[in-house]
Tab-separated table of C-alpha atoms in Angstrom:
chain	number	residue	atom	x	y	z
A	1	UNK	CA	-0.088	0.012	-0.385
A	2	UNK	CA	1.072	3.206	-0.683
A	3	UNK	CA	2.025	5.394	2.517
A	4	UNK	CA	0.083	8.302	0.950
A	5	UNK	CA	-3.829	7.793	2.440
A	6	UNK	CA	-3.059	4.754	4.900
A	7	UNK	CA	-5.255	5.207	8.214
A	8	UNK	CA	-2.613	5.081	10.595
A	9	UNK	CA	-3.484	4.720	13.769
A	10	UNK	CA	-1.859	6.435	17.074
A	11	UNK	CA	-2.421	5.333	20.234
A	12	UNK	CA	-3.938	7.844	22.347
A	13	UNK	CA	-3.926	6.923	26.087
A	14	UNK	CA	-1.472	9.268	27.140
A	15	UNK	CA	2.243	10.497	25.795
A	16	UNK	CA	3.479	12.287	22.255
A	17	UNK	CA	0.227	11.293	20.394
A	18	UNK	CA	-0.570	14.681	19.038
A	19	UNK	CA	3.750	14.992	17.843
A	20	UNK	CA	2.857	11.710	15.717
A	21	UNK	CA	-0.169	12.569	14.472
A	22	UNK	CA	1.339	16.051	13.163
A	23	UNK	CA	4.210	13.534	11.634
A	24	UNK	CA	1.475	12.095	9.604
A	25	UNK	CA	-0.389	14.175	8.535
A	26	UNK	CA	2.547	15.690	7.112
A	27	UNK	CA	3.469	12.821	5.593
A	28	UNK	CA	0.516	12.146	3.686
A	29	UNK	CA	-1.281	9.589	5.852
A	30	UNK	CA	-4.148	9.453	7.966
A	31	UNK	CA	-4.289	9.247	11.234
A	32	UNK	CA	-6.456	8.081	13.877
A	33	UNK	CA	-6.376	8.141	17.027
A	34	UNK	CA	-6.583	4.973	19.294
A	35	UNK	CA	-8.221	5.485	23.207
A	36	UNK	CA	-10.903	2.242	22.976
A	37	UNK	CA	-10.538	-1.321	21.101
A	38	UNK	CA	-13.329	0.065	18.343
A	39	UNK	CA	-11.158	2.606	16.913
A	40	UNK	CA	-8.918	0.153	15.519
A	41	UNK	CA	-11.036	-1.258	13.144
A	42	UNK	CA	-9.982	-0.431	9.765
A	43	UNK	CA	-6.259	1.377	10.454
A	44	UNK	CA	-3.971	-0.875	8.495
A	45	UNK	CA	-0.927	0.714	10.963
A	46	UNK	CA	-0.413	1.670	14.596
A	47	UNK	CA	2.245	3.933	16.384
A	48	UNK	CA	3.272	3.093	19.769
A	49	UNK	CA	4.002	6.893	21.170
A	50	UNK	CA	6.405	7.673	23.984
A	51	UNK	CA	5.074	8.649	27.258
A	52	UNK	CA	5.412	6.935	30.430
A	53	UNK	CA	5.363	3.225	29.681
A	54	UNK	CA	3.486	2.142	33.519
A	55	UNK	CA	0.779	4.353	32.722
A	56	UNK	CA	0.593	3.252	28.723
A	57	UNK	CA	0.276	0.097	30.375
A	58	UNK	CA	-2.956	0.038	32.915
A	59	UNK	CA	-4.605	2.340	30.554
A	60	UNK	CA	-4.315	-0.695	28.076
A	61	UNK	CA	-6.089	-2.842	30.127
A	62	UNK	CA	-8.411	-0.372	31.320
A	63	UNK	CA	-9.389	0.706	28.652
A	64	UNK	CA	-9.873	-2.760	26.972
A	65	UNK	CA	-7.210	-2.105	24.478
A	66	UNK	CA	-5.343	-4.963	25.243
A	67	UNK	CA	-6.764	-8.332	23.375
A	68	UNK	CA	-7.679	-6.005	20.882
A	69	UNK	CA	-3.989	-4.737	20.213
A	70	UNK	CA	-2.778	-8.492	21.031
A	71	UNK	CA	-5.535	-10.598	17.653
A	72	UNK	CA	-4.384	-7.166	15.364
A	73	UNK	CA	-0.880	-7.834	16.278
A	74	UNK	CA	-1.547	-11.440	15.808
A	75	UNK	CA	-3.070	-10.672	12.192
A	76	UNK	CA	0.455	-9.099	11.763
A	77	UNK	CA	-0.916	-4.874	12.051
A	78	UNK	CA	2.451	-2.881	11.059
A	79	UNK	CA	3.613	-1.340	14.436
A	80	UNK	CA	6.018	1.382	14.793
A	81	UNK	CA	6.919	2.067	18.691
A	82	UNK	CA	9.051	4.235	20.601
A	83	UNK	CA	10.434	4.707	23.703
A	84	UNK	CA	7.737	3.809	26.117
A	85	UNK	CA	6.181	2.150	22.997
A	86	UNK	CA	8.990	0.139	21.897
A	87	UNK	CA	8.398	-1.086	25.442
A	88	UNK	CA	4.749	-1.489	25.309
A	89	UNK	CA	5.630	-3.716	22.148
A	90	UNK	CA	9.129	-6.071	24.189
A	91	UNK	CA	8.320	-9.378	25.685
A	92	UNK	CA	10.176	-8.735	28.960
A	93	UNK	CA	10.473	-5.468	30.659
A	94	UNK	CA	13.408	-5.080	33.128
A	95	UNK	CA	13.051	-3.123	35.916
A	96	UNK	CA	9.931	-1.890	35.214
A	97	UNK	CA	6.708	-2.312	37.198
A	98	UNK	CA	5.995	-6.809	38.659
A	99	UNK	CA	3.004	-6.361	36.731
A	100	UNK	CA	3.527	-4.611	33.618
A	101	UNK	CA	3.671	-7.408	30.353
A	102	UNK	CA	4.455	-6.376	27.188
A	103	UNK	CA	2.244	-6.917	23.855
A	104	UNK	CA	5.092	-9.498	23.284
A	105	UNK	CA	4.844	-7.379	18.906
A	106	UNK	CA	9.047	-7.469	18.959
A	107	UNK	CA	10.454	-10.788	20.479
A	108	UNK	CA	13.288	-8.288	21.947
A	109	UNK	CA	13.667	-7.475	25.777
A	110	UNK	CA	13.865	-3.874	26.660
A	111	UNK	CA	15.070	-2.444	29.774
A	112	UNK	CA	13.560	1.091	31.756
A	113	UNK	CA	15.741	4.029	31.996
A	114	UNK	CA	18.853	2.057	30.781
A	115	UNK	CA	20.927	5.790	30.153
A	116	UNK	CA	19.528	7.103	34.091
A	117	UNK	CA	17.396	9.981	34.550
A	118	UNK	CA	16.294	13.016	32.770
A	119	UNK	CA	19.576	15.000	33.643
A	120	UNK	CA	21.444	11.759	31.399
A	121	UNK	CA	18.445	12.302	28.615
A	122	UNK	CA	21.116	13.047	24.931
A	123	UNK	CA	20.695	14.206	21.568
A	124	UNK	CA	23.129	11.808	19.317
A	125	UNK	CA	23.242	11.724	15.732
A	126	UNK	CA	22.686	7.712	14.954
A	127	UNK	CA	23.953	4.954	11.962
A	128	UNK	CA	20.648	3.766	10.635
A	129	UNK	CA	21.612	0.297	8.270
A	130	UNK	CA	19.973	1.026	4.931
A	131	UNK	CA	18.640	4.565	5.988
A	132	UNK	CA	19.615	7.180	2.815
A	133	UNK	CA	20.704	11.257	3.574
A	134	UNK	CA	22.783	10.901	6.725
A	135	UNK	CA	22.818	10.328	10.251
A	136	UNK	CA	19.891	10.446	12.393
A	137	UNK	CA	19.332	13.134	14.500
A	138	UNK	CA	18.152	10.797	17.867
A	139	UNK	CA	16.243	12.479	20.423
A	140	UNK	CA	16.995	9.970	23.814
A	141	UNK	CA	14.689	10.602	26.494
A	142	UNK	CA	14.760	8.653	30.244
A	143	UNK	CA	15.109	5.847	26.876
A	144	UNK	CA	15.325	2.302	28.007
A	145	UNK	CA	17.681	-0.202	25.597
A	146	UNK	CA	17.314	-3.787	24.724
A	147	UNK	CA	19.217	-6.030	26.166
A	148	UNK	CA	18.069	-9.270	24.667
A	149	UNK	CA	17.083	-9.438	20.369
A	150	UNK	CA	15.553	-12.289	19.671
A	151	UNK	CA	17.328	-14.775	16.332
A	152	UNK	CA	14.143	-12.806	14.197
A	153	UNK	CA	14.875	-9.261	15.303
A	154	UNK	CA	17.205	-7.339	13.138
A	155	UNK	CA	19.135	-4.417	15.196
A	156	UNK	CA	19.319	-1.360	12.596
A	157	UNK	CA	20.820	1.002	15.197
A	158	UNK	CA	22.497	0.542	18.324
A	159	UNK	CA	24.932	2.579	21.108
A	160	UNK	CA	27.264	1.105	22.807
A	161	UNK	CA	24.847	0.073	25.957
A	162	UNK	CA	23.128	-1.616	23.316
A	163	UNK	CA	20.532	-1.871	20.697
A	164	UNK	CA	18.152	1.046	20.023
A	165	UNK	CA	15.936	0.591	16.678
A	166	UNK	CA	14.620	-2.866	16.218
A	167	UNK	CA	12.748	-4.327	13.124
A	168	UNK	CA	10.936	-7.313	13.057
A	169	UNK	CA	8.207	-8.423	9.794
A	170	UNK	CA	6.051	-5.501	10.550
A	171	UNK	CA	7.205	-3.928	13.976
A	172	UNK	CA	9.467	-1.607	14.348
A	173	UNK	CA	10.434	-0.446	17.798
A	174	UNK	CA	13.448	2.925	18.321
A	175	UNK	CA	14.026	3.380	21.988
A	176	UNK	CA	14.192	7.404	21.067
A	177	UNK	CA	11.664	10.282	19.806
A	178	UNK	CA	11.359	10.268	16.139
A	179	UNK	CA	8.893	12.448	16.977
A	180	UNK	CA	10.314	14.884	18.304
A	181	UNK	CA	13.740	15.323	16.570
A	182	UNK	CA	12.357	17.504	13.651
A	183	UNK	CA	13.506	14.435	11.281
A	184	UNK	CA	10.848	12.443	9.586
A	185	UNK	CA	12.480	9.416	8.037
A	186	UNK	CA	11.693	7.197	10.257
A	187	UNK	CA	8.332	7.504	9.927
A	188	UNK	CA	8.755	7.180	6.032
A	189	UNK	CA	10.061	4.825	6.139
A	190	UNK	CA	7.497	2.637	7.947
A	191	UNK	CA	4.914	4.086	6.072
A	192	UNK	CA	6.900	2.431	2.722
A	193	UNK	CA	5.967	-0.399	4.329
A	194	UNK	CA	2.508	-0.734	5.176
B	1	UNK	CA	15.916	36.197	22.591
B	2	UNK	CA	15.148	32.650	24.894
B	3	UNK	CA	16.324	30.237	21.773
B	4	UNK	CA	19.609	32.482	21.951
B	5	UNK	CA	20.471	31.736	25.502
B	6	UNK	CA	19.394	28.350	24.820
B	7	UNK	CA	21.422	27.420	21.429
B	8	UNK	CA	24.471	29.004	24.095
B	9	UNK	CA	24.455	26.242	25.853
B	10	UNK	CA	24.065	23.345	22.667
B	11	UNK	CA	27.306	25.351	21.049
B	12	UNK	CA	28.681	24.903	24.447
B	13	UNK	CA	27.228	21.445	24.573
B	14	UNK	CA	29.047	20.711	20.549
B	15	UNK	CA	32.133	22.314	22.364
B	16	UNK	CA	33.228	19.402	24.998
B	17	UNK	CA	31.888	16.968	22.664
B	18	UNK	CA	35.165	17.638	19.787
B	19	UNK	CA	37.677	15.112	21.606
B	20	UNK	CA	35.043	12.417	21.380
B	21	UNK	CA	32.120	11.266	21.557
B	22	UNK	CA	29.360	13.197	23.252
B	23	UNK	CA	25.555	13.242	23.282
B	24	UNK	CA	24.482	16.519	24.433
B	25	UNK	CA	22.557	16.524	27.305
B	26	UNK	CA	20.327	19.576	29.601
B	27	UNK	CA	19.399	20.725	25.063
B	28	UNK	CA	15.851	22.732	25.178
B	29	UNK	CA	14.821	19.751	23.383
B	30	UNK	CA	14.837	16.725	25.339
B	31	UNK	CA	13.471	20.048	27.806
B	32	UNK	CA	10.460	20.433	26.337
B	33	UNK	CA	10.326	17.406	24.872
B	34	UNK	CA	10.013	15.535	28.231
B	35	UNK	CA	7.082	17.701	29.025
B	36	UNK	CA	5.823	15.969	25.788
B	37	UNK	CA	6.048	12.709	26.989
B	38	UNK	CA	3.303	13.774	30.303
B	39	UNK	CA	0.573	14.630	27.982
B	40	UNK	CA	-2.201	13.423	28.698
B	41	UNK	CA	-1.486	12.283	31.525
B	42	UNK	CA	-1.650	13.002	36.121
B	43	UNK	CA	0.745	14.723	37.941
B	44	UNK	CA	0.440	13.790	41.118
B	45	UNK	CA	1.314	15.624	44.585
B	46	UNK	CA	2.770	13.128	47.044
B	47	UNK	CA	5.057	13.550	50.439
B	48	UNK	CA	6.250	10.532	50.940
B	49	UNK	CA	7.460	6.983	49.901
B	50	UNK	CA	4.570	5.031	49.859
B	51	UNK	CA	2.094	7.899	48.593
B	52	UNK	CA	4.660	7.699	45.627
B	53	UNK	CA	4.035	4.183	45.026
B	54	UNK	CA	0.718	4.750	45.648
B	55	UNK	CA	-0.093	7.391	43.002
B	56	UNK	CA	2.726	5.368	40.808
B	57	UNK	CA	0.402	2.436	40.698
B	58	UNK	CA	-3.023	4.378	40.167
B	59	UNK	CA	-0.815	5.231	36.870
B	60	UNK	CA	0.675	9.149	37.856
B	61	UNK	CA	2.932	10.060	34.899
B	62	UNK	CA	5.145	11.544	37.304
B	63	UNK	CA	4.849	12.491	41.124
B	64	UNK	CA	5.198	16.054	42.770
B	65	UNK	CA	7.965	15.409	46.123
B	66	UNK	CA	7.011	18.146	48.723
B	67	UNK	CA	6.347	18.291	52.328
B	68	UNK	CA	3.020	19.262	52.466
B	69	UNK	CA	0.044	19.075	50.225
B	70	UNK	CA	-0.863	22.603	49.294
B	71	UNK	CA	-3.637	21.969	51.969
B	72	UNK	CA	-2.380	21.656	55.260
B	73	UNK	CA	0.858	24.258	53.390
B	74	UNK	CA	-2.578	26.797	53.265
B	75	UNK	CA	-3.093	25.722	56.854
B	76	UNK	CA	0.049	26.398	58.092
B	77	UNK	CA	1.371	29.491	57.135
B	78	UNK	CA	4.522	30.402	57.613
B	79	UNK	CA	7.315	30.323	54.990
B	80	UNK	CA	7.405	27.279	53.020
B	81	UNK	CA	10.604	26.096	51.647
B	82	UNK	CA	11.913	23.709	49.187
B	83	UNK	CA	11.293	19.726	51.123
B	84	UNK	CA	13.730	17.874	52.179
B	85	UNK	CA	16.553	16.305	50.509
B	86	UNK	CA	16.400	12.974	52.231
B	87	UNK	CA	12.309	12.524	51.235
B	88	UNK	CA	12.866	13.566	47.969
B	89	UNK	CA	15.865	10.983	47.708
B	90	UNK	CA	13.527	8.393	49.753
B	91	UNK	CA	10.297	9.240	46.886
B	92	UNK	CA	12.997	8.978	43.725
B	93	UNK	CA	13.988	5.268	44.969
B	94	UNK	CA	10.903	4.283	45.443
B	95	UNK	CA	8.971	4.645	42.002
B	96	UNK	CA	10.431	4.162	38.279
B	97	UNK	CA	8.480	7.258	36.835
B	98	UNK	CA	9.681	11.166	37.013
B	99	UNK	CA	10.435	12.877	40.432
B	100	UNK	CA	9.809	16.638	40.284
B	101	UNK	CA	10.061	19.030	43.208
B	102	UNK	CA	9.102	23.010	44.165
B	103	UNK	CA	12.003	25.497	43.812
B	104	UNK	CA	10.202	28.876	45.553
B	105	UNK	CA	10.568	32.054	42.978
B	106	UNK	CA	13.533	33.424	42.312
B	107	UNK	CA	15.357	31.018	44.758
B	108	UNK	CA	17.936	29.383	42.144
B	109	UNK	CA	19.730	27.636	45.540
B	110	UNK	CA	17.240	25.685	45.780
B	111	UNK	CA	16.592	24.905	42.393
B	112	UNK	CA	21.157	24.140	42.436
B	113	UNK	CA	20.255	21.885	45.125
B	114	UNK	CA	17.235	19.786	43.074
B	115	UNK	CA	19.050	19.657	39.678
B	116	UNK	CA	22.587	17.970	42.035
B	117	UNK	CA	19.310	16.105	43.914
B	118	UNK	CA	19.223	14.430	40.243
B	119	UNK	CA	15.375	15.481	40.329
B	120	UNK	CA	13.761	14.976	36.362
B	121	UNK	CA	11.586	18.172	36.618
B	122	UNK	CA	11.712	21.242	38.553
B	123	UNK	CA	8.196	23.054	39.535
B	124	UNK	CA	9.108	26.944	40.368
B	125	UNK	CA	6.264	27.670	42.772
B	126	UNK	CA	3.976	29.780	43.673
B	127	UNK	CA	3.005	27.528	46.388
B	128	UNK	CA	5.717	27.758	48.335
B	129	UNK	CA	6.775	31.949	50.039
B	130	UNK	CA	8.268	33.697	46.906
B	131	UNK	CA	11.928	34.315	47.779
B	132	UNK	CA	12.706	37.380	45.154
B	133	UNK	CA	9.747	39.361	45.211
B	134	UNK	CA	11.652	40.575	41.022
B	135	UNK	CA	12.625	38.004	39.789
B	136	UNK	CA	12.740	34.083	38.542
B	137	UNK	CA	14.916	32.169	38.099
B	138	UNK	CA	17.124	31.864	34.802
B	139	UNK	CA	16.093	29.068	33.781
B	140	UNK	CA	18.485	28.805	30.394
B	141	UNK	CA	21.479	28.529	33.193
B	142	UNK	CA	20.128	24.618	34.146
B	143	UNK	CA	20.458	21.658	32.206
B	144	UNK	CA	16.958	20.221	33.753
B	145	UNK	CA	13.967	21.378	33.034
B	146	UNK	CA	11.603	23.778	34.426
B	147	UNK	CA	7.701	24.465	35.006
B	148	UNK	CA	6.024	27.068	36.277
B	149	UNK	CA	3.067	28.750	37.074
B	150	UNK	CA	0.732	31.866	34.548
B	151	UNK	CA	-2.725	32.925	35.278
B	152	UNK	CA	-2.842	34.877	31.489
B	153	UNK	CA	-0.565	34.585	28.284
B	154	UNK	CA	1.590	37.471	29.380
B	155	UNK	CA	3.040	35.914	32.253
B	156	UNK	CA	2.987	32.312	30.384
B	157	UNK	CA	5.494	34.172	27.902
B	158	UNK	CA	7.865	35.917	30.513
B	159	UNK	CA	8.027	32.246	31.834
B	160	UNK	CA	9.167	31.143	29.206
B	161	UNK	CA	11.783	33.877	27.526
B	162	UNK	CA	13.461	33.256	31.198
B	163	UNK	CA	13.328	29.325	29.865
B	164	UNK	CA	10.217	27.154	31.540
B	165	UNK	CA	10.159	24.059	29.098
B	166	UNK	CA	6.252	23.504	30.337
B	167	UNK	CA	3.622	26.102	32.102
B	168	UNK	CA	0.524	24.996	34.407
B	169	UNK	CA	-2.288	27.354	34.968
B	170	UNK	CA	-1.871	28.282	38.347
B	171	UNK	CA	-6.049	27.493	40.016
B	172	UNK	CA	-5.723	28.166	43.847
B	173	UNK	CA	-4.082	25.270	45.080
B	174	UNK	CA	-4.937	23.478	48.044
B	175	UNK	CA	-8.301	25.054	47.585
B	176	UNK	CA	-10.594	22.058	46.127
B	177	UNK	CA	-11.822	24.960	44.140
B	178	UNK	CA	-12.235	24.697	40.626
B	179	UNK	CA	-12.812	27.989	39.906
B	180	UNK	CA	-9.382	29.699	39.845
B	181	UNK	CA	-8.377	27.094	37.010
B	182	UNK	CA	-10.556	27.335	35.103
B	183	UNK	CA	-10.600	31.819	34.872
B	184	UNK	CA	-6.785	31.292	34.367
B	185	UNK	CA	-7.223	28.525	31.297
B	186	UNK	CA	-9.500	30.051	29.792
B	187	UNK	CA	-7.668	33.713	29.588
B	188	UNK	CA	-4.613	32.051	28.644
B	189	UNK	CA	-5.977	30.196	25.621
B	190	UNK	CA	-8.910	32.622	24.647
B	191	UNK	CA	-5.277	35.208	24.125
B	192	UNK	CA	-4.196	32.435	22.113
B	193	UNK	CA	-7.531	33.014	19.900
B	194	UNK	CA	-7.808	36.375	20.065
B	195	UNK	CA	-3.939	36.298	19.266
B	196	UNK	CA	-3.629	34.053	16.255
B	197	UNK	CA	-6.220	36.240	14.190
B	198	UNK	CA	-4.752	39.484	14.917
B	199	UNK	CA	-3.379	41.666	12.317
B	200	UNK	CA	0.476	40.994	11.991
B	201	UNK	CA	0.783	44.875	12.764
B	202	UNK	CA	-0.709	44.605	15.708
B	203	UNK	CA	1.861	41.889	17.685
B	204	UNK	CA	3.509	44.726	18.790
B	205	UNK	CA	0.508	46.384	20.408
B	206	UNK	CA	0.423	42.772	21.725
B	207	UNK	CA	3.772	42.790	23.149
B	208	UNK	CA	3.259	45.692	25.400
B	209	UNK	CA	0.286	44.667	26.658
B	210	UNK	CA	0.609	41.347	27.967
B	211	UNK	CA	3.799	42.541	28.280
B	212	UNK	CA	6.252	39.467	26.786
B	213	UNK	CA	8.989	39.821	24.790
B	214	UNK	CA	7.337	40.038	20.448
B	215	UNK	CA	9.117	37.086	19.159
B	216	UNK	CA	7.631	34.295	21.855
B	217	UNK	CA	4.184	36.710	20.526
B	218	UNK	CA	4.605	35.864	16.729
B	219	UNK	CA	5.526	32.584	17.837
B	220	UNK	CA	2.486	31.918	19.553
B	221	UNK	CA	0.570	33.856	16.816
B	222	UNK	CA	1.455	31.781	14.329
B	223	UNK	CA	1.805	28.184	15.894
B	224	UNK	CA	-1.874	29.730	17.484
B	225	UNK	CA	-0.157	27.708	20.231
B	226	UNK	CA	2.625	28.306	23.421
B	227	UNK	CA	6.307	26.688	22.334
B	228	UNK	CA	6.037	24.186	25.047
B	229	UNK	CA	2.598	22.550	26.887
B	230	UNK	CA	-0.219	24.155	29.093
B	231	UNK	CA	-0.740	21.620	32.009
B	232	UNK	CA	-3.874	22.288	34.921
B	233	UNK	CA	-2.980	22.518	38.249
B	234	UNK	CA	-4.865	24.198	41.558
B	235	UNK	CA	-8.039	23.156	42.442
B	236	UNK	CA	-8.865	19.684	41.376
B	237	UNK	CA	-10.421	17.563	43.048
B	238	UNK	CA	-12.546	15.094	41.196
B	239	UNK	CA	-12.690	13.209	37.683
B	240	UNK	CA	-15.288	15.222	36.193
B	241	UNK	CA	-12.549	18.488	36.743
B	242	UNK	CA	-10.315	16.761	34.629
B	243	UNK	CA	-12.265	16.019	32.152
B	244	UNK	CA	-13.610	19.801	32.369
B	245	UNK	CA	-9.947	21.856	31.992
B	246	UNK	CA	-8.333	18.391	30.014
B	247	UNK	CA	-11.232	20.181	27.534
B	248	UNK	CA	-10.899	23.782	27.591
B	249	UNK	CA	-7.504	22.832	26.550
B	250	UNK	CA	-5.181	21.724	29.298
B	251	UNK	CA	-2.663	18.745	28.033
B	252	UNK	CA	-2.336	17.370	31.315
B	253	UNK	CA	-2.958	17.943	34.447
B	254	UNK	CA	-1.537	18.404	38.086
B	255	UNK	CA	-3.464	17.259	41.720
B	256	UNK	CA	-1.903	18.512	44.532
B	257	UNK	CA	-3.958	18.336	47.702
B	258	UNK	CA	-7.121	16.228	45.415
B	259	UNK	CA	-6.000	13.163	45.601
B	260	UNK	CA	-4.386	12.082	49.011
B	261	UNK	CA	-6.928	14.574	51.226
B	262	UNK	CA	-9.855	12.625	49.692
B	263	UNK	CA	-11.938	10.102	51.376
B	264	UNK	CA	-9.866	6.941	49.151
B	265	UNK	CA	-6.880	7.929	48.021
B	266	UNK	CA	-5.748	4.876	45.149
B	267	UNK	CA	-9.966	5.364	43.643
B	268	UNK	CA	-9.893	8.341	43.386
B	269	UNK	CA	-5.883	8.541	41.874
B	270	UNK	CA	-7.219	5.754	39.600
B	271	UNK	CA	-9.918	7.467	38.809
B	272	UNK	CA	-8.126	11.012	38.156
B	273	UNK	CA	-6.016	8.868	35.530
B	274	UNK	CA	-8.816	7.720	33.395
B	275	UNK	CA	-11.000	10.858	33.259
B	276	UNK	CA	-7.930	12.716	32.144
B	277	UNK	CA	-6.977	9.899	29.226
B	278	UNK	CA	-10.906	9.277	28.618
B	279	UNK	CA	-11.705	13.323	29.100
B	280	UNK	CA	-14.580	13.171	26.228
B	281	UNK	CA	-15.949	10.458	27.190
B	282	UNK	CA	-18.667	11.357	29.639
B	283	UNK	CA	-19.989	7.516	29.950
B	284	UNK	CA	-16.620	6.536	31.338
B	285	UNK	CA	-16.243	9.559	33.609
B	286	UNK	CA	-19.786	8.452	34.959
B	287	UNK	CA	-18.080	4.955	35.674
B	288	UNK	CA	-15.052	5.911	37.451
B	289	UNK	CA	-16.813	8.557	39.480
B	290	UNK	CA	-19.146	6.269	40.684
B	291	UNK	CA	-19.243	5.804	44.814
B	292	UNK	CA	-15.495	7.631	45.076
B	293	UNK	CA	-16.369	8.789	48.911
B	294	UNK	CA	-15.640	12.248	49.872
B	295	UNK	CA	-13.600	14.194	47.823
B	296	UNK	CA	-11.477	16.495	49.409
B	297	UNK	CA	-12.988	19.551	51.277
B	298	UNK	CA	-13.300	22.823	49.482
B	299	UNK	CA	-12.290	25.980	50.260
B	300	UNK	CA	-14.711	30.018	49.142
B	301	UNK	CA	-12.323	31.560	46.957
B	302	UNK	CA	-12.897	35.029	48.178
B	303	UNK	CA	-12.542	34.247	51.944
B	304	UNK	CA	-9.198	33.300	51.409
B	305	UNK	CA	-6.959	35.467	53.142
B	306	UNK	CA	-3.440	34.542	51.200
B	307	UNK	CA	-4.150	33.479	47.203
B	308	UNK	CA	-0.566	31.786	46.256
B	309	UNK	CA	-1.945	33.087	41.910
B	310	UNK	CA	-0.693	36.536	43.555
B	311	UNK	CA	2.876	35.126	43.370
B	312	UNK	CA	4.204	35.280	40.369
B	313	UNK	CA	6.459	38.819	38.238
């Protein structure tokens, strides 16, 4: 499917939903805010934004979205998860709350707040495999890191601490915030694969 | 003006990086970025580690560590200061969500202490007794982001010009009365709407009248929004209060006394989180509001001896 006109859901429970909606609109996709299971009907792809992963996990459960998301994921729904979204898509969450279960959309384990607190948040230019146009300005805010990537997971970018951008099938997860950096190449490459 | 100050900080950052790989920290983008990550959420006042855990369990996006909630500060009187570092550290150790703490208006040394403690956000707050009656903290001098209160668009833009990464409407803290929060939100969002349709030549008069720097006035006029997120604080006591201010244009809420002065804090906290996310869904707000028990006791604003919202210049 062409990126232009694709209906892309953005999880709108908490976090940087607004910025992803702006990015999608700029690229000609049709953003759809997802708060309830019914909102997932008819979306061609989904973005799980940055935010607070403990809050997001709790609201995914209370809104009844978890089973609906699991069903769509099993059907191969393309998903882009950024920061908290990466944590939500993971299989195993380290340093999270005991009851914090990932959706298992991609076979990775992640460590929350792996780089430290806000004072350790940073911007860095990343080499991303297969991305034209030079290094990518990546914004890491209280960011997670991947501690284990399964055999089917491609690591597209890494820092000394571990992988920070991974892809497996239709699911791409980033430890950083492409919605904050003013560079839409990552959104573009996600839309191109829908 | 504001941006040039910040870019000098960024340049300093870059020059230290020349010797080897060293990423940028404390930049404008990182400060405003953390503020954006808190959108659609509830920041809860907590006075100890147990309350912090209750708040995190209920889905708080961050906690505000302080020794007394505003309702008690109001009752106690006297001078309200930055909290004990030991108490802030205990709260940092208890939760994984961001931890905020308050410094007095203009008290940059308290802010330096809070930055050294590694808090994630500093609230330069009118809830504490002001330390400087003319100047706010120069927030560009810090790597940690700041949130400041505002009652008008002019006040919001003056705080942003000083480096605030997040603005909250002030309301009247510790009253459980939403009327001032509504007044301040409507004042700010109403002026943003009027400014965004004003003739470009009228922006200079806006800058004089607010008063605020012309470059920020121009930025708001063109974007139709503040350059940082606008949250709401001061007087939120129920899920419906949260739904009200979210529909009036707030992107998140701060709840102070409203949770731990209510009859059932864990349930009230959870209900306000749900109502903030689903503020456009009255059936859901009704569902979470059912049987919560007593909200915090409220105060009529006209009877107050001290109006905290008047602090700030």
